[in-house]
mmCIF file of C-alpha atoms in Angstrom:
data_model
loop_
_atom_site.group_PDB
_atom_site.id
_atom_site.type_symbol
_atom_site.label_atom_id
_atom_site.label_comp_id
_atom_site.label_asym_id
_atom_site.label_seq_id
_atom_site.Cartn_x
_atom_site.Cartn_y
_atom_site.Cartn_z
ATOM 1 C CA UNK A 9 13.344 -4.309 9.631
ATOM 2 C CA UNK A 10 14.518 -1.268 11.085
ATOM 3 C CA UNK A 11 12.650 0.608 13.797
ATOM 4 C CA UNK A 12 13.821 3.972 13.348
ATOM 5 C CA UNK A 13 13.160 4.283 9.218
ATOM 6 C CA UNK A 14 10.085 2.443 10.613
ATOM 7 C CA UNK A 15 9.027 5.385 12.794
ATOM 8 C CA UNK A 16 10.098 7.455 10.269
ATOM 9 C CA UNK A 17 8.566 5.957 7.548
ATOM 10 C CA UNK A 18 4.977 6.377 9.942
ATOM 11 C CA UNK A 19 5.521 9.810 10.213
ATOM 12 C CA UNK A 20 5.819 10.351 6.918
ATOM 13 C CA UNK A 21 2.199 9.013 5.892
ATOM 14 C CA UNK A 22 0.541 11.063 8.499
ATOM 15 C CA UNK A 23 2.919 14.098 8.284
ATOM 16 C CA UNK A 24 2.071 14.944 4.892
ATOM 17 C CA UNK A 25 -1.047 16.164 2.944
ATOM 18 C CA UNK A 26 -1.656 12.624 1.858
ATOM 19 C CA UNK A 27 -2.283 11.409 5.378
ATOM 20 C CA UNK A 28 -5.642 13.841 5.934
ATOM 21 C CA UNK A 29 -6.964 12.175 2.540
ATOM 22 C CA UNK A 30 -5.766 8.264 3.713
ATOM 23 C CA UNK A 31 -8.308 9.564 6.660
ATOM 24 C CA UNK A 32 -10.920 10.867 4.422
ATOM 25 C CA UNK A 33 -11.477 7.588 2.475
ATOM 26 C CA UNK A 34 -12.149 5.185 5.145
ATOM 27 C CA UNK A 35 -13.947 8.225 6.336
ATOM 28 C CA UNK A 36 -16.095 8.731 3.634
ATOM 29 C CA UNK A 37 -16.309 4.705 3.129
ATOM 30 C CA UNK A 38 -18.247 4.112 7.005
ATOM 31 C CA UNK A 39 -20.259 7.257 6.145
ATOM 32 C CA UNK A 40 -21.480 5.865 2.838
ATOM 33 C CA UNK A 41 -22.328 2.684 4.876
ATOM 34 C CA UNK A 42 -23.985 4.577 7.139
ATOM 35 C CA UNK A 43 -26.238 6.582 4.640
ATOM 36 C CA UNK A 44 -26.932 2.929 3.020
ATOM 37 C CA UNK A 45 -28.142 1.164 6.038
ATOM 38 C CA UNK A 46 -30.587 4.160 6.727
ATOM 39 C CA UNK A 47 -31.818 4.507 3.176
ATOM 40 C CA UNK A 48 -32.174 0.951 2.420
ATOM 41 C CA UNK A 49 -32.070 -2.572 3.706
ATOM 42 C CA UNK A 50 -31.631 -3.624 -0.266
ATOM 43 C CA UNK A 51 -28.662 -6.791 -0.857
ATOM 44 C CA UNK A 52 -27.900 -4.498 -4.308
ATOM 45 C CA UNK A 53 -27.445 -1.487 -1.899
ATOM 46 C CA UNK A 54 -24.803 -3.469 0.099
ATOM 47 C CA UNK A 55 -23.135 -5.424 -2.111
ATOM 48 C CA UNK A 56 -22.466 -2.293 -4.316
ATOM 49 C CA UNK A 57 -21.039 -0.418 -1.061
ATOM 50 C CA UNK A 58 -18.680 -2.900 0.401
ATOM 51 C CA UNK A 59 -17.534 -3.731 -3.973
ATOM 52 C CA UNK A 60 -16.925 -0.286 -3.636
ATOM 53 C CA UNK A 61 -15.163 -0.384 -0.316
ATOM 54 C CA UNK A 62 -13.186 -3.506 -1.666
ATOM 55 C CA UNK A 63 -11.932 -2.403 -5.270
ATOM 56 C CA UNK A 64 -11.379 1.413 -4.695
ATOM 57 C CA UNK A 65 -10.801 2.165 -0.941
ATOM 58 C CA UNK A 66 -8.664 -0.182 -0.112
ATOM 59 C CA UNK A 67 -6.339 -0.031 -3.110
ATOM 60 C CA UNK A 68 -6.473 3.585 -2.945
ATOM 61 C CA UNK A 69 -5.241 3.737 0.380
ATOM 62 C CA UNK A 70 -2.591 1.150 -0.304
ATOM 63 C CA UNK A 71 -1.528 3.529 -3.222
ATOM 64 C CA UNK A 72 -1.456 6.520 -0.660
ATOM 65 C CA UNK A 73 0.487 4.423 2.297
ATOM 66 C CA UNK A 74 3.103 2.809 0.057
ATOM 67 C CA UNK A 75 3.890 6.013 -1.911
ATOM 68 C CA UNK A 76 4.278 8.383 1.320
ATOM 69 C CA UNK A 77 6.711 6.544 2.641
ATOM 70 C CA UNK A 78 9.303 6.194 -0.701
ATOM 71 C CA UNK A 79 7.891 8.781 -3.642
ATOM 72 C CA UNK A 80 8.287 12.325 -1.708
ATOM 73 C CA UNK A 81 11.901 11.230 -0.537
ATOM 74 C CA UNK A 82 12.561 10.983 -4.839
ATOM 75 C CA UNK A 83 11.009 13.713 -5.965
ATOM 76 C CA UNK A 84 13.228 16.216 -3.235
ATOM 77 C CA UNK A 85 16.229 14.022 -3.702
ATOM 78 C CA UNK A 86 16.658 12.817 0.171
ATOM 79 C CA UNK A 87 16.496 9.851 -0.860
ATOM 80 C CA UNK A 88 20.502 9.730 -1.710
ATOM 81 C CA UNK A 89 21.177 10.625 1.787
ATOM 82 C CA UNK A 90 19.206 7.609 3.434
ATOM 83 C CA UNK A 91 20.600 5.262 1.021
ATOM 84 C CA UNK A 92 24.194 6.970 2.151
ATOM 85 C CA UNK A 93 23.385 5.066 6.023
ATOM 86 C CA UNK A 94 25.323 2.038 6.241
ATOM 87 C CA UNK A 95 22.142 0.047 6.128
ATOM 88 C CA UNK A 96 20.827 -2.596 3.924
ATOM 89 C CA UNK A 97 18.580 -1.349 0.968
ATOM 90 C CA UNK A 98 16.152 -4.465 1.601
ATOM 91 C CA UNK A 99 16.276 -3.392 4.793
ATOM 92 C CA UNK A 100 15.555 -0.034 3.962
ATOM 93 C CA UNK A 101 12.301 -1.366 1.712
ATOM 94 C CA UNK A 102 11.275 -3.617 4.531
ATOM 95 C CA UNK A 103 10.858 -1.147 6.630
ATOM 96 C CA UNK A 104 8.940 0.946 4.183
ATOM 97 C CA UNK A 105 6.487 -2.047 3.479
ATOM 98 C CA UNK A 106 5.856 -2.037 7.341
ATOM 99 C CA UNK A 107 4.972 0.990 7.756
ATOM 100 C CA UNK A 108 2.692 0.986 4.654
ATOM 101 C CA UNK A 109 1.343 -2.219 5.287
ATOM 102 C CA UNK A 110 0.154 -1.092 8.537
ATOM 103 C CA UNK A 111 -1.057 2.123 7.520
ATOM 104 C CA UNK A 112 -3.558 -0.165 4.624
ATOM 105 C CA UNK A 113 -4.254 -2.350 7.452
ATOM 106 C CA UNK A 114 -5.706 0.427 9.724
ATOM 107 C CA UNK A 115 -7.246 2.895 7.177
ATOM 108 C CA UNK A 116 -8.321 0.373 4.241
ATOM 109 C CA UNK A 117 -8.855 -3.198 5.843
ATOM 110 C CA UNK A 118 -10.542 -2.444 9.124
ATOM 111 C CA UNK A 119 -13.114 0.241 8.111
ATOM 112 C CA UNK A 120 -13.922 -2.534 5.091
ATOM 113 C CA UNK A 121 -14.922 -4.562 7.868
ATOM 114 C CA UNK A 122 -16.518 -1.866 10.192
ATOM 115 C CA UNK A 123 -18.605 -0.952 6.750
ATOM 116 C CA UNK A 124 -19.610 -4.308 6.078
ATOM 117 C CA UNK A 125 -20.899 -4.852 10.092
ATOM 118 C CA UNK A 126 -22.667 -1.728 9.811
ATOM 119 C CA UNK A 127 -24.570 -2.961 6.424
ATOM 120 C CA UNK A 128 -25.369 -6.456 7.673
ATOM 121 C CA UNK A 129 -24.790 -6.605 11.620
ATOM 122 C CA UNK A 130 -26.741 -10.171 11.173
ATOM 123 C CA UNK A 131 -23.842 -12.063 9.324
ATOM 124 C CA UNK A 132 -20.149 -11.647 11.499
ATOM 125 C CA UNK A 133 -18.680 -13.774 9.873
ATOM 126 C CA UNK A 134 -18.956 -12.333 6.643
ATOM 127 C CA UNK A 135 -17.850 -9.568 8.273
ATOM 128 C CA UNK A 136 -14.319 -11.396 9.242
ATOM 129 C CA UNK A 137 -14.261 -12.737 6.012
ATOM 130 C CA UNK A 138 -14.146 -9.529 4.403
ATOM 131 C CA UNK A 139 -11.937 -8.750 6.698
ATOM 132 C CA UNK A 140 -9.524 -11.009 5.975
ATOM 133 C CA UNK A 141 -9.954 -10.595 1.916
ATOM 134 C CA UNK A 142 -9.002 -6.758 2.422
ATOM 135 C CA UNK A 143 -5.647 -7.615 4.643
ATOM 136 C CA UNK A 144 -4.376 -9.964 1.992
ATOM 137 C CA UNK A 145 -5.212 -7.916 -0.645
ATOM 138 C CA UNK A 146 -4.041 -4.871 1.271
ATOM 139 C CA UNK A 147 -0.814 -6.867 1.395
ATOM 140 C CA UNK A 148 0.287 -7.253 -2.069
ATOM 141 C CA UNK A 149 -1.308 -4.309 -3.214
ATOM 142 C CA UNK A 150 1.479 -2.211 -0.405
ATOM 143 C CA UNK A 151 4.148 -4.349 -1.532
ATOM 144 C CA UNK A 152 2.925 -3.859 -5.313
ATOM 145 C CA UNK A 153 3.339 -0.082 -5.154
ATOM 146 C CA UNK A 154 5.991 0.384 -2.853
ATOM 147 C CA UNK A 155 7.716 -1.356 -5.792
ATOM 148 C CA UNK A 156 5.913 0.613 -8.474
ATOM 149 C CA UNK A 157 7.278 3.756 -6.093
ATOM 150 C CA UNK A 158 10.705 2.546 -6.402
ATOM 151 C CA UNK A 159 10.828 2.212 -9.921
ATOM 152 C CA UNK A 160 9.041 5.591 -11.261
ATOM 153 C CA UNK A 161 7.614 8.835 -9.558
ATOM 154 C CA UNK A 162 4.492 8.968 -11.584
ATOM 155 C CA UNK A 163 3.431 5.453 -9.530
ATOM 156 C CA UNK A 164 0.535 7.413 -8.239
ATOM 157 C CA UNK A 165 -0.978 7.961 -11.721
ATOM 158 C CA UNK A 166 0.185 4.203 -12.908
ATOM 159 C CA UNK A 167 -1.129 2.796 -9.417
ATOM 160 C CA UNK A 168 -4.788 4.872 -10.210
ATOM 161 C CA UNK A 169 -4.699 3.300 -13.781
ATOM 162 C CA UNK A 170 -3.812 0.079 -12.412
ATOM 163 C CA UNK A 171 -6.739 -0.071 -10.004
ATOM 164 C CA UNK A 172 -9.320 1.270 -11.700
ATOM 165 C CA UNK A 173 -8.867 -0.619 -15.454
ATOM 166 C CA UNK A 174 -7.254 -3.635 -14.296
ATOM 167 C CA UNK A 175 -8.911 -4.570 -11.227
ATOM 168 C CA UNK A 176 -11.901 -2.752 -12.170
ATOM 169 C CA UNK A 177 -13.064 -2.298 -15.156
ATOM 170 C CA UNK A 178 -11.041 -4.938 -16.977
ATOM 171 C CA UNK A 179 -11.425 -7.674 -14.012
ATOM 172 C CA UNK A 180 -14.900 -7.029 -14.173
ATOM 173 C CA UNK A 181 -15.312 -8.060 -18.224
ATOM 174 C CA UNK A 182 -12.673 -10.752 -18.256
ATOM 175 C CA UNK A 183 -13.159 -13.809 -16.070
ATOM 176 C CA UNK A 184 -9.471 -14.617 -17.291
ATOM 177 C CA UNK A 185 -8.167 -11.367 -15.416
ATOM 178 C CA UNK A 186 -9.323 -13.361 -12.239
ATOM 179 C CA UNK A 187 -5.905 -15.356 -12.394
ATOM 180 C CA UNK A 188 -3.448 -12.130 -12.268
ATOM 181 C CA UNK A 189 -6.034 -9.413 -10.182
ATOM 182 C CA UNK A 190 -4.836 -9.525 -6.304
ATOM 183 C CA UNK A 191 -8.439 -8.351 -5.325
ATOM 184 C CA UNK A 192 -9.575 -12.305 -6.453
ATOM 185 C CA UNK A 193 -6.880 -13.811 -4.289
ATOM 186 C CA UNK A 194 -8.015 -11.346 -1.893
ATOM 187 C CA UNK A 195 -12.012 -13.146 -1.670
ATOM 188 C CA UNK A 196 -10.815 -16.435 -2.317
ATOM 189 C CA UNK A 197 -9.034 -15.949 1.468
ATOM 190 C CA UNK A 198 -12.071 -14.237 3.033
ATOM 191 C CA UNK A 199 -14.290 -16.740 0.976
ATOM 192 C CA UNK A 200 -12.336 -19.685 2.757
ATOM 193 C CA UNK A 201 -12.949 -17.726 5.988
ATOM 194 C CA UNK A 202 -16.729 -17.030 5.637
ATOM 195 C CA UNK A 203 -18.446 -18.556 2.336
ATOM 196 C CA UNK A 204 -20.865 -15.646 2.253
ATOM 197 C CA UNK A 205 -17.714 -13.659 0.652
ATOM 198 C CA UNK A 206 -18.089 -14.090 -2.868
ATOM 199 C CA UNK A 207 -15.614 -16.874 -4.004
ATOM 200 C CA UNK A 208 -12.246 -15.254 -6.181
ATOM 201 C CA UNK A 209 -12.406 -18.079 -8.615
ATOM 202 C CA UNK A 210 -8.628 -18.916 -8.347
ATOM 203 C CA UNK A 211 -8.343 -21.295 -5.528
ATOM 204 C CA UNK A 212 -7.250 -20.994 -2.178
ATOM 205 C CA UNK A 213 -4.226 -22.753 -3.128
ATOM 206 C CA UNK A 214 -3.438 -20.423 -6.259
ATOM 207 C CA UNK A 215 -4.337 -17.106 -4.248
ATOM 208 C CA UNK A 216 -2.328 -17.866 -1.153
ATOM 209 C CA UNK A 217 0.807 -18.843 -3.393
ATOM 210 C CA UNK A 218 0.453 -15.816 -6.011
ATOM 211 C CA UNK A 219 -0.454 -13.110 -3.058
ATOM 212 C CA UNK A 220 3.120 -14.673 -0.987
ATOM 213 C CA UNK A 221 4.793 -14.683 -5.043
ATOM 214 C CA UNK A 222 3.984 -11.130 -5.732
ATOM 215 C CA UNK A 223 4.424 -9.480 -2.230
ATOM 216 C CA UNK A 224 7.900 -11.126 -1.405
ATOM 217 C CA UNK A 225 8.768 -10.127 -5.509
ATOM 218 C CA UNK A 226 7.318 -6.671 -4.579
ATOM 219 C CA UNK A 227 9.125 -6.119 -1.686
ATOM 220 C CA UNK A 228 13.328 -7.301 -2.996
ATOM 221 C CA UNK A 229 12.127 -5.717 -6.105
ATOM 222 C CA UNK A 230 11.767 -2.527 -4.103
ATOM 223 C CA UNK A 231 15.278 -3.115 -2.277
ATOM 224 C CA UNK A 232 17.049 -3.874 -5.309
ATOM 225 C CA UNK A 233 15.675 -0.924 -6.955
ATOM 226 C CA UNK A 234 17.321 1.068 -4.127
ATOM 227 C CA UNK A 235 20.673 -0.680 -4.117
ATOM 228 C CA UNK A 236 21.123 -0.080 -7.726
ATOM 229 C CA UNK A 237 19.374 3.436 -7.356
ATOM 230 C CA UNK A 238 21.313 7.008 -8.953
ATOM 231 C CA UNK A 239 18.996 10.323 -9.132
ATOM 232 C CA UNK A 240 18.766 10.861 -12.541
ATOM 233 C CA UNK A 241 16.819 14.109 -13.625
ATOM 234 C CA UNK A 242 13.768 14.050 -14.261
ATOM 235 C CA UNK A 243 13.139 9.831 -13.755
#
């Protein structure tokens, strides 16, 4: 990794319009808990917030972090001079990830958790459970879009359909989907950690293996993307 397209990569999430709204949702996410825990006491009441917190927020933010720091340097066409550095293009996408990563980490894992302690304050450990779910799942899900960056500028739009029919709507009607949707790896992890975290279905084994699979694949399929990268209209 390199620190300065690190730091640069950082500024670029919270530099742009897209940082104020990666601050709205986990914004808006600990508010909602908030409103919940004073309303209602009701397991239906939680459960729907932190599923909500779990299989919108935190790949939405993911989506945000990972495009901010690869899709605006496309669209303007700076991208050919940072790829004109003498410096590696997996390098380059490394350093990208990190910055992403911990963006999703920050803004999409940790209010998950501060949400899900402010619902239930009588259960921690589900609380670290969830915790851990939304960092693994945060983790492919930046690597998965950084890639999806690399490869088109409309990733937002494909990221958005991705989320909400494939891990939502879709994951939700087939139990099959289970196998290929990173938000089951995700609770198998924080199910292992606390078993109040609803169970992915996969495995421990499978999840750990697919979420390492995918992210590494993500991340050279990112690099190699730049390395064999040309600005091409309107791509």
């Amino acid at each position: 990794m390199n620190r300065t397209l690190f730091l640069l990569s950082a500024q670029a999430v919270v530099g742009r319009r897209r940082g104020l709204v990666l601050l709205l949702v986990p914004l808006a996410l600990v508010g909602l808990a908030v409103v919940v825990r004073l309303l209602t006491s009701d397991a239906v009441g939680v459960e729907a917030t932190v599923g909500l917190g779990y299989t919108l927020a935190l790949p939405l933010v993911a989506l945000l972090a990972a495009t901010a720091v690869l899709g605006p340097e496309v669209d303007d066409g700076s991208i050919v001079y940072l790829l004109a550095k003498p410096v590696s293009r997996h390098t380059i996408a490394r350093s990208k990830l990190a910055a992403a990563w911990l963006t999703t980490t920050v803004l999409g894992a940790l209010p998950l958790a501060v949400a899900a302690l402010v619902l239930d304050t009588s259960h921690p450990g589900r609380t670290l459970g969830l915790a851990a779910a939304g960092v693994v799942a945060g983790t492919v899900y930046t690597a998965l879009f950084l890639a999806l960056a690399a490869l088109t500028r409309h990733a937002v739009v494909v990221g958005l359909l991705y989320t909400l029919f494939w891990e939502g709507v879709i994951g939700s009607v087939l139990s099959g989907v289970r196998w290929l949707s990173v938000g089951a790896w995700g609770r198998e992890v924080g199910h292992a950690v606390d078993g109040l975290v609803d169970a992915g279905g996969t495995g421990l084994a499978y999840a750990l293996v697919a979420a390492v699979v995918v992210t590494v694949g993500s991340a050279w399929f990112a690099g190699d993307r730049l390395r064999s990268f040309t600005l091409r209209g309107d791509e």
